[in-house]
Amino acid sequence: QAVVTQEPSLTVSPGGTVTLTCGSSTGAVTSGHYPYWFQQKPGQAPRTLIYETSNKHSWTPARFSGSLLGGKAALTLSGAQPEDEAEYYCLLSYSGTSVFGGGTKLTVL
Amino acid sequence: EVHVVEAGGGFVQPGGSLKLSCAASGFTFSASAMHWVRQASGKGLEWVGRIRDKANSYATGYGASVKGRFTISRDDSKNTAYLQMDSLKTEDTAVYYCVNIYPSGYWGQGTLVTVSS
């Protein structure tokens, strides 16, 4: 089974910009892995932020964007807000299966 | 409005079985894949498996840790997906979420499964 890697933790200043990445042990992440990004706050169910690399749901704040960057999937937060402090998970699809990354704990400080 | 509601969690002994259900509304269930995701206390998300729609032959896929023990099914007439869990192990203890990752993006609130003697 493929291993999906994320930064364990990142810190961003309020109003700052940070990029979270999502890599695959099988090689470069492409649009064919249909990268998804999810946000989870303590005590809550996760919610979907980004689907299929860069598409947003109606509830996704405009300050979040998804892309492919340097062979990885990337989630960029521009203009961080205190309420963005959370755990972020990516999900990649492989032939018939999917795998979550270990999550990135984002601190806004 | 979209709703995804899991049910059926509870306490079960190792080696036992349990069947979870996931009732969905507010999107075209019959044309959507449904996923199951779990999360052990204090741990990250783990993809359990998914079932695709009729157009994709109801194809299923499973994570390595549950393959051969768990089975996903669906009843489009009831807008409901199921997760049959057999040969349960203590490490299967987790909150189980039902998710329509696409198109709605909605998650249920989860149901707790505890496997213990």
Coordinates of N, CA and C in Angstrom, one line a residue:
Chain A
Q1 N 0.8 -1.2 0.0 CA 0.0 0.0 0.0 C 0.9 1.3 0.0
A2 N 0.5 2.2 -0.8 CA 1.2 3.5 -0.9 C 1.2 4.2 0.5
V3 N 2.3 5.0 0.7 CA 2.3 5.8 1.9 C 2.2 7.3 1.5
V4 N 1.3 8.0 2.1 CA 1.1 9.4 1.8 C 1.7 10.3 2.9
T5 N 2.5 11.2 2.6 CA 3.3 12.0 3.6 C 2.8 13.4 3.7
Q6 N 2.7 13.9 4.9 CA 2.4 15.3 5.1 C 3.3 15.8 6.2
E7 N 3.5 17.2 6.3 CA 4.3 17.7 7.4 C 3.5 17.5 8.7
P8 N 4.2 17.0 9.7 CA 3.4 16.7 11.0 C 2.9 18.0 11.6
S9 N 3.6 19.1 11.5 CA 3.1 20.3 12.1 C 3.7 21.5 11.4
L10 N 2.9 22.6 11.3 CA 3.3 23.9 10.7 C 2.8 25.0 11.6
T11 N 3.4 26.1 11.6 CA 2.9 27.3 12.3 C 2.9 28.5 11.3
V12 N 1.9 29.3 11.4 CA 1.7 30.4 10.5 C 1.3 31.6 11.4
S13 N 1.7 32.8 11.1 CA 1.3 34.0 11.8 C -0.1 34.4 11.3
P14 N -0.9 35.0 12.1 CA -2.2 35.6 11.6 C -1.9 36.5 10.4
G15 N -2.7 36.3 9.4 CA -2.5 37.1 8.2 C -1.4 36.6 7.2
G16 N -0.7 35.6 7.7 CA 0.4 35.1 6.9 C -0.1 34.0 5.9
T17 N 0.9 33.5 5.1 CA 0.7 32.5 4.1 C 1.5 31.2 4.5
V18 N 0.8 30.1 4.3 CA 1.5 28.8 4.5 C 1.0 27.8 3.5
T19 N 1.9 26.9 3.1 CA 1.6 25.8 2.2 C 1.8 24.5 2.8
L20 N 0.8 23.7 2.8 CA 0.9 22.3 3.3 C 1.0 21.4 2.1
T21 N 1.8 20.3 2.2 CA 2.0 19.5 1.0 C 1.7 18.0 1.3
C22 N 1.5 17.3 0.3 CA 1.0 15.9 0.3 C 1.7 15.1 -0.7
G23 N 2.7 14.2 -0.3 CA 3.5 13.5 -1.2 C 3.1 12.0 -1.2
S24 N 3.5 11.3 -2.2 CA 3.2 9.9 -2.4 C 4.5 9.1 -2.5
S25 N 4.5 7.9 -1.9 CA 5.7 7.0 -1.9 C 5.9 6.4 -3.3
T26 N 4.8 6.5 -4.1 CA 4.9 5.9 -5.5 C 5.5 6.8 -6.5
G27 N 5.7 8.1 -6.1 CA 6.3 9.0 -7.1 C 5.5 10.3 -7.1
A28 N 5.6 11.1 -8.2 CA 4.9 12.4 -8.2 C 3.4 12.3 -8.1
V29 N 2.8 13.2 -7.3 CA 1.4 13.3 -7.3 C 0.9 14.0 -8.5
T30 N -0.1 13.4 -9.1 CA -0.7 14.1 -10.3 C -2.2 14.3 -10.1
S31 N -2.9 14.9 -11.1 CA -4.3 15.1 -11.0 C -5.0 13.7 -11.0
G32 N -4.4 12.7 -11.5 CA -4.9 11.3 -11.6 C -5.0 10.7 -10.2
H33 N -4.4 11.3 -9.2 CA -4.6 10.9 -7.8 C -5.8 11.5 -7.1
Y34 N -6.4 12.4 -7.9 CA -7.6 13.1 -7.4 C -7.4 13.6 -5.9
P35 N -6.4 14.5 -5.7 CA -6.2 14.9 -4.3 C -7.3 15.6 -3.7
Y36 N -7.6 15.3 -2.4 CA -8.6 15.9 -1.6 C -7.9 16.5 -0.4
W37 N -8.5 17.5 0.2 CA -8.0 18.1 1.4 C -9.2 18.3 2.4
F38 N -8.9 17.9 3.6 CA -10.0 18.0 4.6 C -9.4 18.7 5.9
Q39 N -10.3 19.4 6.5 CA -10.0 20.1 7.8 C -10.7 19.5 8.9
Q40 N -10.1 19.3 10.0 CA -10.7 18.8 11.2 C -10.3 19.6 12.4
K41 N -11.3 20.1 13.1 CA -11.1 20.8 14.4 C -11.4 19.8 15.6
P42 N -10.8 20.1 16.7 CA -11.0 19.2 17.9 C -12.4 18.9 18.2
G43 N -12.8 17.7 18.3 CA -14.1 17.3 18.7 C -15.2 17.4 17.6
Q44 N -14.7 17.7 16.4 CA -15.6 17.8 15.3 C -15.3 16.7 14.2
A45 N -16.3 16.4 13.4 CA -16.1 15.6 12.2 C -15.3 16.4 11.2
P46 N -14.5 15.8 10.4 CA -13.8 16.5 9.3 C -14.8 17.1 8.3
R47 N -14.3 18.1 7.6 CA -15.1 18.7 6.5 C -14.2 18.8 5.3
T48 N -14.8 18.7 4.1 CA -14.1 18.7 2.9 C -13.8 20.1 2.5
L49 N -12.5 20.4 2.2 CA -12.2 21.8 1.7 C -12.0 21.8 0.2
I50 N -11.2 20.9 -0.3 CA -10.8 20.9 -1.7 C -11.0 19.5 -2.3
Y51 N -11.6 19.5 -3.5 CA -11.7 18.2 -4.2 C -11.0 18.2 -5.5
E52 N -10.5 17.1 -5.9 CA -9.8 16.9 -7.2 C -8.9 18.0 -7.5
T53 N -7.9 18.1 -6.6 CA -6.7 19.0 -6.7 C -7.0 20.4 -6.3
S54 N -8.0 21.1 -6.9 CA -8.1 22.5 -6.7 C -9.5 23.1 -6.7
N55 N -10.5 22.2 -6.7 CA -11.9 22.7 -6.7 C -12.4 22.9 -5.2
K56 N -13.1 24.0 -5.1 CA -13.6 24.3 -3.7 C -15.1 24.0 -3.6
H57 N -15.6 23.7 -2.4 CA -17.0 23.7 -2.1 C -17.5 25.1 -1.8
S58 N -18.8 25.2 -1.7 CA -19.4 26.5 -1.5 C -19.0 27.0 -0.1
W59 N -18.6 26.2 0.8 CA -18.3 26.6 2.2 C -16.8 26.8 2.4
T60 N -16.0 26.5 1.3 CA -14.5 26.7 1.5 C -14.2 28.1 1.4
P61 N -13.5 28.7 2.5 CA -13.1 30.1 2.4 C -12.2 30.3 1.3
A62 N -12.3 31.5 0.7 CA -11.5 31.8 -0.5 C -10.0 31.8 -0.3
R63 N -9.6 32.0 1.0 CA -8.2 32.0 1.3 C -7.5 30.7 1.2
F64 N -8.3 29.6 1.0 CA -7.7 28.3 0.8 C -7.7 28.0 -0.7
S65 N -6.5 27.4 -1.2 CA -6.5 27.0 -2.6 C -5.6 25.7 -2.7
G66 N -6.0 24.9 -3.7 CA -5.3 23.7 -3.9 C -4.6 23.7 -5.2
S67 N -3.4 22.9 -5.3 CA -2.7 22.9 -6.5 C -1.7 21.7 -6.5
L68 N -1.0 21.5 -7.6 CA 0.1 20.6 -7.6 C 1.4 21.4 -7.6
L69 N 2.3 21.0 -6.8 CA 3.5 21.8 -6.6 C 4.7 20.9 -6.4
G70 N 5.7 20.9 -7.3 CA 6.9 20.1 -7.1 C 6.7 18.7 -6.9
G71 N 5.7 18.1 -7.6 CA 5.5 16.6 -7.5 C 4.6 16.3 -6.3
K72 N 4.0 17.2 -5.7 CA 3.1 17.0 -4.5 C 1.8 17.7 -4.7
A73 N 0.8 17.3 -4.0 CA -0.4 18.1 -3.9 C -0.1 19.2 -2.8
A74 N -0.7 20.3 -3.0 CA -0.5 21.4 -2.0 C -1.7 22.1 -1.7
L75 N -1.8 22.5 -0.4 CA -2.9 23.3 0.1 C -2.3 24.6 0.6
T76 N -2.7 25.7 0.0 CA -2.1 27.0 0.4 C -3.2 27.8 1.1
L77 N -2.8 28.4 2.2 CA -3.6 29.2 3.0 C -3.0 30.6 3.0
S78 N -3.8 31.6 2.4 CA -3.3 32.9 2.3 C -4.1 33.9 3.1
G79 N -3.5 34.5 4.1 CA -4.2 35.3 5.0 C -4.8 34.5 6.2
A80 N -4.0 33.8 6.9 CA -4.5 32.9 7.9 C -5.3 33.6 9.0
Q81 N -6.3 32.9 9.4 CA -7.2 33.4 10.5 C -7.1 32.5 11.7
P82 N -7.3 33.0 12.9 CA -7.2 32.1 14.1 C -8.1 30.9 14.0
E83 N -9.2 31.0 13.3 CA -10.1 29.9 13.2 C -9.6 28.8 12.2
D84 N -8.5 29.1 11.5 CA -7.9 28.1 10.6 C -7.0 27.1 11.4
E85 N -6.8 27.3 12.7 CA -6.0 26.4 13.4 C -6.8 25.1 13.5
A86 N -6.2 24.0 13.0 CA -6.8 22.7 12.9 C -5.9 21.7 12.4
E87 N -6.4 20.5 12.2 CA -5.6 19.4 11.6 C -6.1 19.3 10.1
Y88 N -5.1 19.2 9.2 CA -5.5 19.1 7.8 C -5.0 17.7 7.2
Y89 N -5.9 17.1 6.5 CA -5.5 15.8 5.9 C -5.7 15.8 4.4
C90 N -4.8 15.2 3.7 CA -5.0 15.0 2.3 C -5.4 13.5 2.1
L91 N -6.0 13.3 0.9 CA -6.4 11.9 0.5 C -6.0 11.7 -0.9
L92 N -5.3 10.7 -1.2 CA -4.9 10.4 -2.6 C -5.6 9.0 -3.0
S93 N -6.0 9.0 -4.3 CA -6.6 7.8 -4.8 C -5.6 7.0 -5.7
Y94 N -5.6 5.7 -5.5 CA -4.7 4.8 -6.3 C -5.7 3.7 -6.9
S95 N -5.3 3.0 -7.8 CA -6.1 2.0 -8.5 C -7.0 1.2 -7.5
G96 N -8.2 1.7 -7.3 CA -9.2 1.0 -6.5 C -9.2 1.3 -5.0
T97 N -8.1 2.0 -4.6 CA -8.0 2.3 -3.1 C -7.7 3.7 -2.9
S98 N -7.8 4.2 -1.7 CA -7.4 5.5 -1.4 C -6.6 5.5 -0.1
V99 N -5.7 6.5 0.1 CA -4.9 6.5 1.3 C -4.9 8.0 1.9
F100 N -5.0 8.1 3.2 CA -4.9 9.4 3.8 C -3.4 9.6 4.2
G101 N -3.1 10.9 4.2 CA -1.8 11.3 4.8 C -2.0 11.3 6.3
G102 N -0.9 11.4 7.0 CA -0.9 11.4 8.5 C -1.5 12.7 9.1
G103 N -1.7 13.7 8.3 CA -2.2 14.9 8.8 C -1.2 16.0 9.2
T104 N -1.5 17.2 9.1 CA -0.7 18.3 9.5 C -1.4 19.2 10.5
K105 N -0.8 19.3 11.7 CA -1.4 20.2 12.7 C -0.9 21.6 12.4
L106 N -1.9 22.5 12.0 CA -1.6 23.8 11.7 C -1.9 24.7 12.9
T107 N -0.9 25.4 13.4 CA -1.0 26.4 14.5 C -1.0 27.8 13.9
V108 N -1.9 28.6 14.3 CA -1.9 30.0 13.9 C -1.5 30.8 15.1
L109 N -0.3 31.4 15.1 CA 0.3 32.0 16.2 C 1.2 33.2 15.9
Chain B
E1 N -31.0 20.4 1.5 CA -29.9 20.3 2.5 C -29.4 18.8 2.6
V2 N -28.1 18.7 2.6 CA -27.5 17.4 2.6 C -27.4 16.8 4.1
H3 N -27.8 15.6 4.2 CA -27.6 14.9 5.5 C -27.0 13.5 5.3
V4 N -26.0 13.2 6.1 CA -25.4 11.9 6.1 C -25.4 11.4 7.6
V5 N -26.1 10.3 7.9 CA -26.2 9.9 9.3 C -25.8 8.4 9.4
E6 N -24.8 8.2 10.2 CA -24.4 6.8 10.5 C -25.2 6.2 11.7
A7 N -25.3 4.9 11.7 CA -25.9 4.2 12.9 C -25.4 2.8 13.0
G8 N -25.5 2.2 14.2 CA -25.2 0.8 14.3 C -23.9 0.6 15.2
G9 N -23.2 1.7 15.6 CA -22.0 1.5 16.4 C -22.4 0.9 17.8
G10 N -21.3 0.4 18.4 CA -21.6 -0.2 19.7 C -20.4 -0.9 20.2
F11 N -20.6 -1.8 21.2 CA -19.6 -2.6 21.8 C -19.6 -4.0 21.3
V12 N -18.5 -4.6 20.9 CA -18.4 -5.9 20.4 C -17.1 -6.6 20.9
Q13 N -17.2 -7.9 21.1 CA -16.0 -8.6 21.5 C -15.1 -8.9 20.3
P14 N -13.8 -9.1 20.6 CA -12.9 -9.5 19.5 C -13.4 -10.8 18.8
G15 N -13.3 -10.8 17.5 CA -13.8 -11.9 16.7 C -15.3 -11.8 16.3
G16 N -16.0 -10.8 16.8 CA -17.4 -10.6 16.5 C -17.6 -9.8 15.3
S17 N -18.9 -9.5 15.1 CA -19.3 -8.8 13.9 C -20.2 -7.6 14.2
L18 N -20.3 -6.7 13.3 CA -21.2 -5.5 13.5 C -21.4 -4.9 12.1
K19 N -22.7 -4.4 12.0 CA -23.0 -3.8 10.7 C -23.4 -2.4 10.9
L20 N -22.7 -1.5 10.2 CA -23.1 0.0 10.3 C -23.9 0.3 9.1
S21 N -24.8 1.3 9.3 CA -25.5 1.9 8.2 C -25.3 3.4 8.0
C22 N -25.6 3.9 6.9 CA -25.3 5.3 6.5 C -26.5 5.7 5.7
A23 N -27.4 6.5 6.3 CA -28.5 7.1 5.5 C -28.2 8.5 5.0
A24 N -28.4 8.7 3.7 CA -28.0 10.0 3.1 C -29.2 10.6 2.4
S25 N -29.2 11.9 2.3 CA -30.2 12.6 1.6 C -29.7 14.0 1.1
G26 N -30.3 14.6 0.2 CA -30.0 15.9 -0.3 C -29.0 15.9 -1.5
F27 N -28.7 14.8 -2.0 CA -27.9 14.7 -3.2 C -28.3 13.4 -3.9
T28 N -27.8 13.3 -5.1 CA -28.2 12.1 -5.9 C -27.4 10.9 -5.5
F29 N -27.9 10.2 -4.4 CA -27.2 9.1 -3.8 C -26.9 8.0 -4.8
S30 N -27.8 7.7 -5.6 CA -27.7 6.6 -6.6 C -26.6 6.8 -7.6
A31 N -26.2 8.0 -7.8 CA -25.1 8.3 -8.8 C -23.8 8.7 -8.1
S32 N -23.7 8.4 -6.8 CA -22.5 8.8 -6.0 C -21.8 7.7 -5.3
A33 N -20.5 7.8 -5.3 CA -19.7 6.8 -4.5 C -19.8 7.2 -3.0
M34 N -19.8 6.2 -2.2 CA -19.9 6.4 -0.7 C -18.6 5.8 -0.1
H35 N -18.0 6.5 0.8 CA -16.8 6.1 1.5 C -17.0 5.9 3.0
W36 N -16.2 5.0 3.5 CA -16.2 4.8 5.0 C -14.7 5.2 5.4
V37 N -14.7 6.0 6.5 CA -13.4 6.4 7.0 C -13.5 6.2 8.5
R38 N -12.4 5.9 9.2 CA -12.4 5.7 10.6 C -11.3 6.5 11.3
Q39 N -11.5 6.7 12.6 CA -10.5 7.5 13.3 C -10.4 7.0 14.7
A40 N -9.3 6.4 15.1 CA -9.1 5.9 16.5 C -8.8 7.1 17.3
S41 N -9.1 7.0 18.6 CA -9.0 8.1 19.5 C -7.6 8.7 19.5
G42 N -7.5 10.0 19.2 CA -6.2 10.7 19.2 C -5.3 10.4 18.0
K43 N -5.9 9.7 17.0 CA -5.1 9.3 15.8 C -5.7 10.0 14.6
G44 N -5.0 9.8 13.4 CA -5.4 10.4 12.2 C -6.6 9.6 11.5
L45 N -6.9 10.1 10.3 CA -8.0 9.5 9.6 C -7.4 8.3 8.8
E46 N -8.2 7.2 8.7 CA -7.9 6.0 8.0 C -9.0 5.7 7.0
W47 N -8.6 5.6 5.7 CA -9.6 5.2 4.7 C -9.9 3.8 4.8
V48 N -11.2 3.4 5.0 CA -11.7 2.1 5.2 C -12.0 1.4 3.9
G49 N -12.8 2.2 3.1 CA -13.2 1.6 1.8 C -14.3 2.5 1.2
R50 N -14.7 2.1 0.0 CA -15.8 2.8 -0.7 C -16.5 1.9 -1.7
I51 N -17.7 2.3 -2.0 CA -18.5 1.6 -3.0 C -18.9 2.6 -4.1
R52 N -18.7 2.3 -5.3 CA -19.1 3.2 -6.4 C -20.6 3.0 -6.8
D53 N -21.0 3.7 -7.8 CA -22.4 3.7 -8.1 C -22.7 2.6 -9.2
K54 N -24.0 2.5 -9.6 CA -24.4 1.4 -10.5 C -23.7 1.6 -11.8
A55 N -23.5 2.8 -12.3 CA -22.8 3.0 -13.5 C -21.4 2.5 -13.5
N56 N -20.8 2.4 -12.4 CA -19.5 1.8 -12.2 C -19.5 0.5 -11.5
S57 N -20.7 -0.2 -11.8 CA -20.8 -1.6 -11.4 C -20.7 -1.9 -9.9
Y58 N -21.0 -0.8 -9.1 CA -21.0 -0.9 -7.6 C -19.6 -1.5 -7.2
A59 N -18.5 -1.1 -7.8 CA -17.2 -1.5 -7.5 C -16.8 -1.1 -6.1
T60 N -16.2 -2.0 -5.4 CA -15.7 -1.7 -4.0 C -14.2 -1.7 -3.9
G61 N -13.7 -1.0 -3.0 CA -12.3 -1.0 -2.7 C -12.1 -0.9 -1.2
Y62 N -11.0 -1.5 -0.7 CA -10.8 -1.5 0.8 C -9.4 -1.2 1.1
G63 N -9.2 -0.6 2.3 CA -7.9 -0.4 2.9 C -7.3 -1.7 3.3
A64 N -5.9 -1.7 3.3 CA -5.2 -2.9 3.5 C -5.5 -3.6 4.9
S65 N -5.8 -2.8 5.9 CA -6.0 -3.3 7.2 C -7.4 -4.0 7.4
V66 N -8.3 -3.7 6.5 CA -9.6 -4.3 6.6 C -10.0 -5.2 5.5
K67 N -9.2 -5.3 4.5 CA -9.5 -6.1 3.3 C -9.7 -7.6 3.7
G68 N -10.8 -8.1 3.2 CA -11.1 -9.5 3.6 C -11.9 -9.7 4.8
R69 N -12.0 -8.6 5.6 CA -12.8 -8.7 6.8 C -14.1 -7.8 6.8
F70 N -13.9 -6.7 6.1 CA -15.0 -5.7 6.0 C -15.6 -5.8 4.6
T71 N -17.0 -5.5 4.5 CA -17.7 -5.5 3.2 C -18.6 -4.3 3.2
I72 N -18.5 -3.6 2.1 CA -19.4 -2.4 1.9 C -20.4 -2.8 0.9
S73 N -21.7 -2.4 1.1 CA -22.8 -2.6 0.2 C -23.7 -1.3 0.2
R74 N -24.7 -1.3 -0.6 CA -25.6 -0.2 -0.7 C -26.9 -0.6 -1.2
D75 N -27.9 0.1 -0.8 CA -29.3 0.0 -1.2 C -29.8 1.3 -1.7
D76 N -29.7 1.5 -3.1 CA -30.1 2.8 -3.6 C -31.6 3.1 -3.4
S77 N -32.4 2.1 -3.2 CA -33.8 2.4 -3.0 C -34.1 3.0 -1.6
K78 N -33.1 2.8 -0.7 CA -33.2 3.4 0.6 C -32.2 4.5 0.8
N79 N -31.4 4.9 -0.2 CA -30.4 5.9 0.0 C -29.5 5.6 1.1
T80 N -29.1 4.3 1.3 CA -28.3 3.9 2.4 C -27.2 3.0 2.0
A81 N -26.0 3.2 2.6 CA -24.8 2.4 2.5 C -24.6 1.6 3.8
Y82 N -23.9 0.5 3.6 CA -23.6 -0.3 4.8 C -22.1 -0.7 4.9
L83 N -21.7 -0.9 6.1 CA -20.4 -1.5 6.3 C -20.5 -2.7 7.3
Q84 N -20.3 -3.9 6.7 CA -20.3 -5.1 7.4 C -18.9 -5.4 7.9
M85 N -18.8 -5.5 9.2 CA -17.5 -5.7 9.8 C -17.4 -7.1 10.5
D86 N -16.6 -7.9 10.0 CA -16.4 -9.3 10.6 C -15.0 -9.5 11.1
S87 N -14.9 -10.5 11.9 CA -13.6 -10.8 12.5 C -12.9 -9.6 13.2
L88 N -13.7 -8.9 13.9 CA -13.2 -7.6 14.5 C -12.1 -7.8 15.5
K89 N -11.2 -6.8 15.4 CA -10.0 -6.8 16.3 C -10.0 -5.6 17.2
T90 N -9.3 -5.7 18.3 CA -9.3 -4.5 19.2 C -8.8 -3.2 18.4
E91 N -7.9 -3.4 17.5 CA -7.4 -2.3 16.7 C -8.5 -1.7 15.8
D92 N -9.6 -2.3 15.6 CA -10.7 -1.7 14.8 C -11.5 -0.7 15.6
T93 N -11.2 -0.5 16.9 CA -11.9 0.4 17.7 C -11.7 1.8 17.2
A94 N -12.7 2.5 16.9 CA -12.6 3.9 16.3 C -14.0 4.5 16.1
V95 N -14.0 5.8 15.8 CA -15.2 6.4 15.2 C -15.2 6.2 13.7
Y96 N -16.4 5.7 13.3 CA -16.5 5.4 11.8 C -17.4 6.4 11.2
Y97 N -16.8 7.0 10.1 CA -17.6 8.1 9.4 C -18.0 7.6 8.0
C98 N -19.1 8.0 7.6 CA -19.6 7.7 6.3 C -19.5 9.1 5.5
V99 N -18.9 9.0 4.3 CA -18.6 10.3 3.6 C -19.0 10.2 2.1
N100 N -19.7 11.2 1.7 CA -19.9 11.4 0.2 C -18.8 12.4 -0.2
I101 N -17.6 11.9 -0.5 CA -16.5 12.9 -0.8 C -16.8 13.7 -2.0
Y102 N -17.5 13.1 -3.0 CA -17.9 13.9 -4.2 C -19.2 13.3 -4.6
P103 N -20.2 14.2 -5.0 CA -20.1 15.6 -5.2 C -20.4 16.5 -4.0
S104 N -21.1 15.9 -3.0 CA -21.5 16.8 -1.9 C -20.4 17.2 -1.0
G105 N -19.4 16.3 -0.7 CA -18.4 16.7 0.2 C -18.8 16.5 1.7
Y106 N -20.0 16.0 1.9 CA -20.5 15.9 3.3 C -20.1 14.7 4.0
W107 N -19.8 14.9 5.3 CA -19.4 13.8 6.3 C -20.6 13.6 7.3
G108 N -20.8 12.4 7.7 CA -21.6 12.2 8.9 C -20.9 12.6 10.1
Q109 N -21.6 12.5 11.2 CA -21.0 12.8 12.5 C -20.3 11.7 13.1
G110 N -20.4 10.5 12.6 CA -19.7 9.3 13.0 C -20.4 8.5 14.0
T111 N -20.0 7.2 14.1 CA -20.5 6.3 15.1 C -19.4 5.5 15.7
L112 N -19.4 5.4 17.0 CA -18.3 4.8 17.7 C -18.4 3.3 17.8
V113 N -17.4 2.6 17.4 CA -17.3 1.1 17.5 C -16.2 0.8 18.5
T114 N -16.5 0.0 19.5 CA -15.5 -0.4 20.5 C -15.4 -1.9 20.5
V115 N -14.2 -2.4 20.2 CA -13.9 -3.8 20.2 C -13.1 -4.1 21.4
S116 N -13.6 -4.9 22.3 CA -12.9 -5.2 23.6 C -13.5 -6.4 24.3
S117 N -12.7 -7.1 25.0 CA -13.1 -8.2 25.7 C -13.5 -7.8 27.2

